[in-house]
Short mmCIF file of C-alpha atoms in Angstrom, two decimals:
data_model
loop_
_atom_site.label_atom_id
_atom_site.label_comp_id
_atom_site.label_asym_id
_atom_site.label_seq_id
_atom_site.Cartn_x
_atom_site.Cartn_y
_atom_site.Cartn_z
CA UNK A 1 -8.41 -14.84 -4.34
CA UNK A 2 -6.73 -12.77 -7.07
CA UNK A 3 -9.18 -10.51 -8.97
CA UNK A 4 -9.70 -11.47 -12.60
CA UNK A 5 -8.24 -8.19 -13.90
CA UNK A 6 -5.15 -8.61 -11.74
CA UNK A 7 -4.77 -12.22 -12.78
CA UNK A 8 -4.74 -11.23 -16.45
CA UNK A 9 -2.01 -8.68 -15.79
CA UNK A 10 0.16 -11.12 -13.86
CA UNK A 11 -0.11 -13.80 -16.55
CA UNK A 12 -0.07 -11.62 -19.62
CA UNK A 13 0.81 -13.53 -22.75
CA UNK A 14 1.33 -16.94 -24.34
CA UNK A 15 5.08 -16.34 -24.12
CA UNK A 16 5.03 -17.31 -20.43
CA UNK A 17 3.23 -20.53 -21.32
CA UNK A 18 5.97 -21.30 -23.84
CA UNK A 19 8.57 -20.65 -21.16
CA UNK A 20 6.82 -23.06 -18.82
CA UNK A 21 6.67 -25.76 -21.48
CA UNK A 22 10.35 -25.29 -22.23
CA UNK A 23 11.14 -25.46 -18.53
CA UNK A 24 9.50 -28.87 -18.18
CA UNK A 25 12.10 -30.37 -20.49
CA UNK A 26 14.99 -29.17 -18.34
CA UNK A 27 16.75 -31.79 -16.25
CA UNK A 28 17.63 -29.54 -13.30
CA UNK A 29 16.58 -26.28 -11.79
CA UNK A 30 17.99 -23.77 -9.33
CA UNK A 31 15.53 -22.29 -6.83
CA UNK A 32 15.89 -19.08 -4.84
CA UNK A 33 13.42 -17.36 -2.56
CA UNK A 34 13.08 -14.78 0.19
CA UNK A 35 10.39 -13.93 2.70
CA UNK A 36 10.03 -10.71 4.70
CA UNK A 37 7.54 -9.43 7.25
CA UNK A 38 7.57 -6.16 9.17
CA UNK A 39 5.44 -4.33 11.72
CA UNK A 40 5.78 -0.67 12.66
CA UNK A 41 4.17 1.72 15.11
CA UNK A 42 3.91 5.15 13.49
CA UNK A 43 3.09 8.75 14.31
CA UNK A 44 1.76 10.56 11.24
CA UNK A 45 1.56 14.37 11.37
CA UNK A 46 -0.84 14.56 8.39
CA UNK A 47 -2.88 11.37 8.38
CA UNK A 48 -5.59 12.70 5.98
CA UNK A 49 -2.90 14.10 3.65
CA UNK A 50 -4.54 17.50 3.51
CA UNK A 51 -3.23 20.53 1.62
CA UNK A 52 -3.07 23.79 3.60
CA UNK A 53 -2.78 27.50 2.93
CA UNK A 54 -0.40 27.82 5.88
CA UNK A 55 -2.75 29.81 8.11
CA UNK A 56 -3.72 26.87 10.35
CA UNK A 57 -1.77 23.82 11.54
CA UNK A 58 -2.74 20.40 10.23
CA UNK A 59 -5.32 18.68 12.47
CA UNK A 60 -4.31 15.26 11.21
CA UNK A 61 -1.76 14.02 13.82
CA UNK A 62 -2.52 10.38 14.56
CA UNK A 63 -0.76 7.13 15.55
CA UNK A 64 -0.90 4.23 13.10
CA UNK A 65 -0.04 0.56 12.77
CA UNK A 66 1.69 -0.59 9.58
CA UNK A 67 2.06 -4.26 8.53
CA UNK A 68 3.88 -5.57 5.47
CA UNK A 69 4.59 -9.03 4.08
CA UNK A 70 6.63 -9.81 0.97
CA UNK A 71 7.68 -12.92 -0.93
CA UNK A 72 10.01 -13.24 -3.91
CA UNK A 73 11.06 -16.32 -5.81
CA UNK A 74 13.21 -17.29 -8.77
CA UNK A 75 13.59 -20.59 -10.61
CA UNK A 76 16.31 -20.97 -13.24
CA UNK A 77 16.57 -23.77 -15.78
CA UNK A 78 19.14 -24.30 -18.50
CA UNK A 79 17.64 -21.71 -20.88
CA UNK A 80 14.62 -20.34 -19.05
CA UNK A 81 13.90 -18.35 -15.93
CA UNK A 82 10.80 -17.40 -13.97
CA UNK A 83 10.73 -14.61 -11.39
CA UNK A 84 7.76 -13.75 -9.18
CA UNK A 85 7.12 -11.16 -6.49
CA UNK A 86 4.16 -10.42 -4.22
CA UNK A 87 3.63 -7.86 -1.44
CA UNK A 88 0.70 -7.27 0.88
CA UNK A 89 0.61 -4.28 3.20
CA UNK A 90 -1.87 -2.44 5.36
CA UNK A 91 -2.05 0.67 7.50
CA UNK A 92 -4.62 1.43 10.21
CA UNK A 93 -5.40 4.83 11.79
CA UNK A 94 -7.56 4.81 14.96
CA UNK A 95 -8.37 8.51 14.63
CA UNK A 96 -8.88 8.54 10.83
CA UNK A 97 -10.42 5.18 9.88
CA UNK A 98 -11.28 6.60 6.46
CA UNK A 99 -7.52 6.54 5.73
CA UNK A 100 -7.10 2.81 6.50
CA UNK A 101 -5.55 1.19 3.43
CA UNK A 102 -4.80 -2.26 2.05
CA UNK A 103 -2.27 -2.47 -0.80
CA UNK A 104 -1.32 -5.46 -2.93
CA UNK A 105 1.40 -5.57 -5.57
CA UNK A 106 2.47 -8.48 -7.72
CA UNK A 107 4.71 -9.18 -10.70
CA UNK A 108 5.64 -12.18 -12.79
CA UNK A 109 8.34 -12.43 -15.44
CA UNK A 110 9.36 -15.28 -17.72
CA UNK A 111 12.36 -15.24 -20.05
CA UNK A 112 13.93 -17.56 -22.59
CA UNK A 113 17.60 -17.39 -23.63
CA UNK A 114 18.34 -17.30 -27.37
CA UNK A 115 22.00 -18.22 -27.49
CA UNK A 116 24.53 -16.61 -25.16
CA UNK A 117 23.70 -12.92 -25.68
CA UNK A 118 19.99 -12.52 -26.51
CA UNK A 119 16.79 -13.38 -24.69
CA UNK A 120 13.04 -12.80 -25.00
CA UNK A 121 10.27 -12.86 -22.46
CA UNK A 122 7.10 -11.42 -21.03
CA UNK A 123 6.27 -9.60 -17.84
CA UNK A 124 3.15 -8.48 -16.02
CA UNK A 125 2.60 -6.34 -12.94
CA UNK A 126 -0.34 -5.16 -10.89
CA UNK A 127 -0.92 -2.83 -7.95
CA UNK A 128 -4.23 -2.51 -6.16
CA UNK A 129 -4.95 -0.04 -3.36
CA UNK A 130 -8.20 -0.16 -1.41
CA UNK A 131 -9.45 2.13 1.33
CA UNK A 132 -8.66 5.76 2.00
CA UNK A 133 -9.50 8.48 -0.48
CA UNK A 134 -7.00 7.42 -3.14
CA UNK A 135 -8.06 3.91 -4.12
CA UNK A 136 -6.80 2.75 -7.51
CA UNK A 137 -5.66 -0.21 -9.60
CA UNK A 138 -2.66 -0.06 -11.93
CA UNK A 139 -2.16 -2.99 -14.34
CA UNK A 140 0.45 -3.54 -17.03
CA UNK A 141 1.86 -6.22 -19.30
CA UNK A 142 4.62 -6.25 -21.92
CA UNK A 143 6.92 -8.32 -24.13
CA UNK A 144 10.65 -7.66 -24.07
CA UNK A 145 13.91 -8.54 -25.75
CA UNK A 146 17.25 -8.46 -23.94
CA UNK A 147 20.86 -8.13 -25.04
CA UNK A 148 23.59 -9.04 -22.53
CA UNK A 149 26.97 -9.71 -24.16
CA UNK A 150 28.70 -10.04 -20.77
CA UNK A 151 28.14 -9.47 -17.05
CA UNK A 152 29.02 -5.78 -17.37
CA UNK A 153 26.35 -4.75 -19.84
CA UNK A 154 22.62 -5.40 -20.25
CA UNK A 155 19.96 -3.78 -22.45
CA UNK A 156 16.21 -4.45 -22.44
CA UNK A 157 13.60 -3.07 -24.86
CA UNK A 158 9.93 -3.68 -24.16
CA UNK A 159 6.49 -2.87 -25.49
CA UNK A 160 3.10 -3.45 -23.93
CA UNK A 161 -0.09 -1.96 -22.52
CA UNK A 162 -1.21 -0.31 -19.29
CA UNK A 163 -4.58 0.25 -17.63
CA UNK A 164 -5.09 2.68 -14.73
CA UNK A 165 -8.35 2.87 -12.76
CA UNK A 166 -8.84 5.67 -10.19
CA UNK A 167 -11.88 4.71 -8.11
CA UNK A 168 -12.84 8.10 -6.58
CA UNK A 169 -13.03 9.79 -10.00
CA UNK A 170 -13.57 7.78 -13.18
CA UNK A 171 -12.55 10.75 -15.34
CA UNK A 172 -8.91 9.99 -14.39
CA UNK A 173 -9.06 6.43 -15.77
CA UNK A 174 -6.87 5.75 -18.79
CA UNK A 175 -5.40 2.98 -20.89
CA UNK A 176 -2.94 2.73 -23.75
CA UNK A 177 0.27 1.37 -25.21
CA UNK A 178 3.72 1.79 -23.68
CA UNK A 179 7.26 1.48 -25.03
CA UNK A 180 10.37 1.47 -22.87
CA UNK A 181 14.07 0.69 -22.69
CA UNK A 182 16.55 0.20 -19.84
CA UNK A 183 20.30 -0.24 -19.97
CA UNK A 184 22.99 -0.94 -17.39
CA UNK A 185 26.76 -0.81 -17.59
CA UNK A 186 28.97 -1.97 -14.71
CA UNK A 187 32.41 -0.39 -14.85
CA UNK A 188 33.68 -2.67 -12.08
CA UNK A 189 32.28 -4.32 -8.97
CA UNK A 190 31.77 -0.94 -7.27
CA UNK A 191 30.66 1.49 -9.96
CA UNK A 192 27.67 1.12 -12.29
CA UNK A 193 25.46 3.34 -14.44
CA UNK A 194 21.92 2.73 -15.68
CA UNK A 195 19.70 4.63 -18.12
CA UNK A 196 15.98 4.34 -18.75
CA UNK A 197 13.32 5.79 -21.00
CA UNK A 198 9.61 5.22 -21.42
CA UNK A 199 6.80 6.59 -23.57
CA UNK A 200 3.09 5.94 -23.19
CA UNK A 201 -0.01 6.90 -25.16
CA UNK A 202 -2.88 7.44 -22.72
CA UNK A 203 -6.51 7.57 -23.82
CA UNK A 204 -9.25 8.75 -21.49
CA UNK A 205 -13.00 8.26 -21.65
CA UNK A 206 -13.82 11.98 -21.34
CA UNK A 207 -13.72 14.93 -23.67
CA UNK A 208 -10.64 17.13 -23.68
CA UNK A 209 -11.03 20.51 -21.96
CA UNK A 210 -10.84 23.35 -24.54
CA UNK A 211 -8.56 26.32 -24.04
CA UNK A 212 -10.41 29.29 -22.49
CA UNK A 213 -11.52 31.84 -25.04
CA UNK A 214 -11.47 29.40 -27.96
CA UNK A 215 -14.93 29.01 -29.50
CA UNK A 216 -16.15 26.43 -31.97
CA UNK A 217 -14.66 23.10 -32.90
CA UNK A 218 -14.04 20.16 -30.61
CA UNK A 219 -10.95 18.69 -29.00
CA UNK A 220 -12.30 15.15 -29.09
CA UNK A 221 -11.42 12.69 -26.37
CA UNK A 222 -8.61 13.51 -24.01
CA UNK A 223 -5.29 12.02 -25.09
CA UNK A 224 -1.96 12.34 -23.28
CA UNK A 225 1.58 11.47 -24.24
CA UNK A 226 3.72 10.51 -21.22
CA UNK A 227 7.51 10.62 -21.55
CA UNK A 228 9.95 9.63 -18.79
CA UNK A 229 13.74 9.45 -19.09
CA UNK A 230 16.67 9.48 -16.71
CA UNK A 231 19.83 7.88 -15.40
CA UNK A 232 21.15 6.47 -12.12
CA UNK A 233 24.68 6.03 -10.79
CA UNK A 234 25.52 3.68 -7.92
CA UNK A 235 28.61 2.99 -5.85
CA UNK A 236 29.06 -0.10 -3.66
CA UNK A 237 31.92 0.04 -1.21
CA UNK A 238 32.44 0.84 2.47
CA UNK A 239 29.61 3.32 1.87
CA UNK A 240 26.72 2.64 -0.53
CA UNK A 241 25.74 5.65 -2.61
CA UNK A 242 23.22 6.30 -5.34
CA UNK A 243 22.41 9.39 -7.40
CA UNK A 244 19.68 9.73 -10.01
CA UNK A 245 18.00 12.23 -12.29
CA UNK A 246 14.69 11.88 -14.12
CA UNK A 247 12.61 14.04 -16.44
CA UNK A 248 8.90 13.52 -16.89
CA UNK A 249 6.64 15.23 -19.40
CA UNK A 250 2.91 14.65 -19.81
CA UNK A 251 1.61 16.50 -22.88
CA UNK A 252 -2.17 16.64 -23.14
CA UNK A 253 -4.70 17.98 -25.63
CA UNK A 254 -6.84 18.87 -22.59
CA UNK A 255 -6.15 22.36 -21.27
CA UNK A 256 -4.49 22.43 -17.84
CA UNK A 257 -3.32 18.80 -17.81
CA UNK A 258 0.21 19.24 -19.20
CA UNK A 259 2.95 18.66 -16.60
CA UNK A 260 6.76 18.99 -16.74
CA UNK A 261 8.90 17.66 -13.91
CA UNK A 262 12.62 17.49 -13.13
CA UNK A 263 13.66 15.31 -10.20
CA UNK A 264 16.96 14.50 -8.47
CA UNK A 265 17.24 11.65 -5.96
CA UNK A 266 20.00 10.42 -3.69
CA UNK A 267 20.52 7.43 -1.42
CA UNK A 268 23.24 6.49 1.07
CA UNK A 269 23.95 3.67 3.49
CA UNK A 270 26.76 3.27 5.98
CA UNK A 271 27.74 0.87 8.77
CA UNK A 272 28.08 2.38 12.24
CA UNK A 273 29.47 1.05 15.52
CA UNK A 274 27.39 -1.39 17.62
CA UNK A 275 26.14 -3.17 14.48
CA UNK A 276 24.04 -0.17 13.47
CA UNK A 277 23.24 0.66 9.85
CA UNK A 278 22.14 4.15 8.81
CA UNK A 279 20.24 4.61 5.55
CA UNK A 280 19.17 7.91 4.01
CA UNK A 281 17.09 8.82 0.98
CA UNK A 282 16.22 12.26 -0.35
CA UNK A 283 14.75 13.96 -3.40
CA UNK A 284 14.29 17.42 -4.84
CA UNK A 285 11.93 18.27 -7.66
CA UNK A 286 10.76 21.11 -9.84
CA UNK A 287 7.33 20.83 -11.45
CA UNK A 288 5.76 23.22 -13.97
CA UNK A 289 2.19 23.42 -15.24
CA UNK A 290 2.33 25.52 -18.44
CA UNK A 291 -1.45 26.07 -18.51
CA UNK A 292 -1.91 26.52 -14.77
CA UNK A 293 -3.14 23.56 -12.73
CA UNK A 294 -6.33 21.56 -13.05
CA UNK A 295 -4.88 18.36 -11.63
CA UNK A 296 -6.53 17.03 -8.49
CA UNK A 297 -4.23 17.05 -5.43
CA UNK A 298 -5.43 13.51 -4.71
CA UNK A 299 -4.13 12.33 -8.08
CA UNK A 300 -0.80 14.08 -7.48
CA UNK A 301 -0.42 12.13 -4.23
CA UNK A 302 -0.84 8.79 -5.99
CA UNK A 303 2.90 8.82 -6.47
CA UNK A 304 4.87 7.05 -3.78
CA UNK A 305 7.08 10.07 -3.12
CA UNK A 306 4.02 12.19 -2.23
CA UNK A 307 5.49 15.39 -3.59
CA UNK A 308 8.56 16.84 -5.18
CA UNK A 309 10.71 17.00 -2.03
CA UNK A 310 11.38 14.32 0.55
CA UNK A 311 13.91 13.13 3.09
CA UNK A 312 13.87 9.80 4.93
CA UNK A 313 16.24 8.29 7.50
CA UNK A 314 16.30 4.78 8.93
CA UNK A 315 18.51 3.30 11.66
CA UNK A 316 18.56 -0.51 11.89
CA UNK A 317 20.24 -3.00 14.22
CA UNK A 318 20.05 -6.81 14.07
CA UNK A 319 18.95 -8.57 17.25
CA UNK A 320 19.28 -12.06 15.75
CA UNK A 321 20.19 -13.73 12.48
CA UNK A 322 16.75 -13.00 10.99
CA UNK A 323 15.32 -10.08 13.02
CA UNK A 324 16.14 -6.35 12.88
CA UNK A 325 14.90 -3.46 14.97
CA UNK A 326 14.33 -0.21 13.05
CA UNK A 327 13.86 3.45 13.90
CA UNK A 328 12.68 5.69 11.04
CA UNK A 329 11.72 9.26 10.20
CA UNK A 330 10.44 10.78 6.96
CA UNK A 331 9.45 14.20 5.66
CA UNK A 332 7.45 14.88 2.47
CA UNK A 333 6.45 18.25 1.08
CA UNK A 334 5.23 19.97 -2.05
CA UNK A 335 3.65 23.25 -3.12
CA UNK A 336 1.01 23.85 -5.76
CA UNK A 337 1.75 26.88 -7.95
CA UNK A 338 -0.69 29.74 -8.43
CA UNK A 339 -2.77 29.02 -5.32
CA UNK A 340 -0.07 28.79 -2.61
CA UNK A 341 -1.43 25.51 -1.24
CA UNK A 342 1.24 23.40 0.45
CA UNK A 343 1.46 19.79 1.48
CA UNK A 344 3.66 18.69 4.38
CA UNK A 345 3.85 15.42 6.25
CA UNK A 346 6.21 13.82 8.76
CA UNK A 347 6.28 10.20 9.82
CA UNK A 348 8.02 8.76 12.90
CA UNK A 349 8.27 4.99 13.19
CA UNK A 350 9.53 2.16 15.41
CA UNK A 351 9.39 -1.33 14.00
CA UNK A 352 10.72 -4.85 13.66
CA UNK A 353 11.54 -6.75 10.47
CA UNK A 354 11.92 -10.51 10.00
CA UNK A 355 13.75 -11.97 6.99
CA UNK A 356 14.35 -15.49 5.77
#
């Protein structure tokens, strides 16, 4: 059963209902869909995701079992299109049952073409994580307008709302409006460039923390402005390459909550002999806290990258038309300024993936 809050995020506005009504009048439809399931045996060198001062090794080495299922579908009519995606994953640690997690993500998008170049639509997304020490729900919905004069260029502008609920600490909950834009230009079938930008106004239910030494007056409720912008370049040829840069700035009226981050990411994939495929992904980041740091390490680790720096490798080989065997390794690390606490984690995995 889908929780009521998640259901509202996945079916956000009357626009989708209009799309469905318009779709009923279409005489034909094109259907596409994919299914994927994977299972992996893992060795995690920092299962509790602890920070350390470097004086003692992490006591968190533990095996784990990871399961993931995903489904994606698309139905296209003459002027309308619906796209849906759902993923369900879990991870179990025999030595650290408090870190067992269950994660669900879902998204639904409906669009309506207005002529040959413009389109409008609505989208909703939800992510819910239960278990462990970092349980949260992240819900969002928005309306968008698209401009695509040809297959080489596409531009989307959207506006909507977001709600974030952090279950271990309600003071981190926020909600607010968001505006964003994404653009893509394909130079040819191998080279493409995309740009993105997003701004969000976040309102919290707690009072802003005053600056030390300032007496009198009140800051009112905590309010943040979150800005993200960046670009990505991709190459598709004998070798697949990707390079991206992003800048993130969270400006807060609460002392110690302002964050500035620069981040560079890279991806690569290449075919090897014996039907092997090698994939690599890495990132480097620089983060500054102008007021020092009051952010909880647990909240920092809500991000999928788990720190500013990471490197992941995966070697895959098909054993049948639908089944691949995979060998993986990943390293994540970060360092908190002013207190010399570090976070480091390695993950070794052996798994199998089925696709249809």
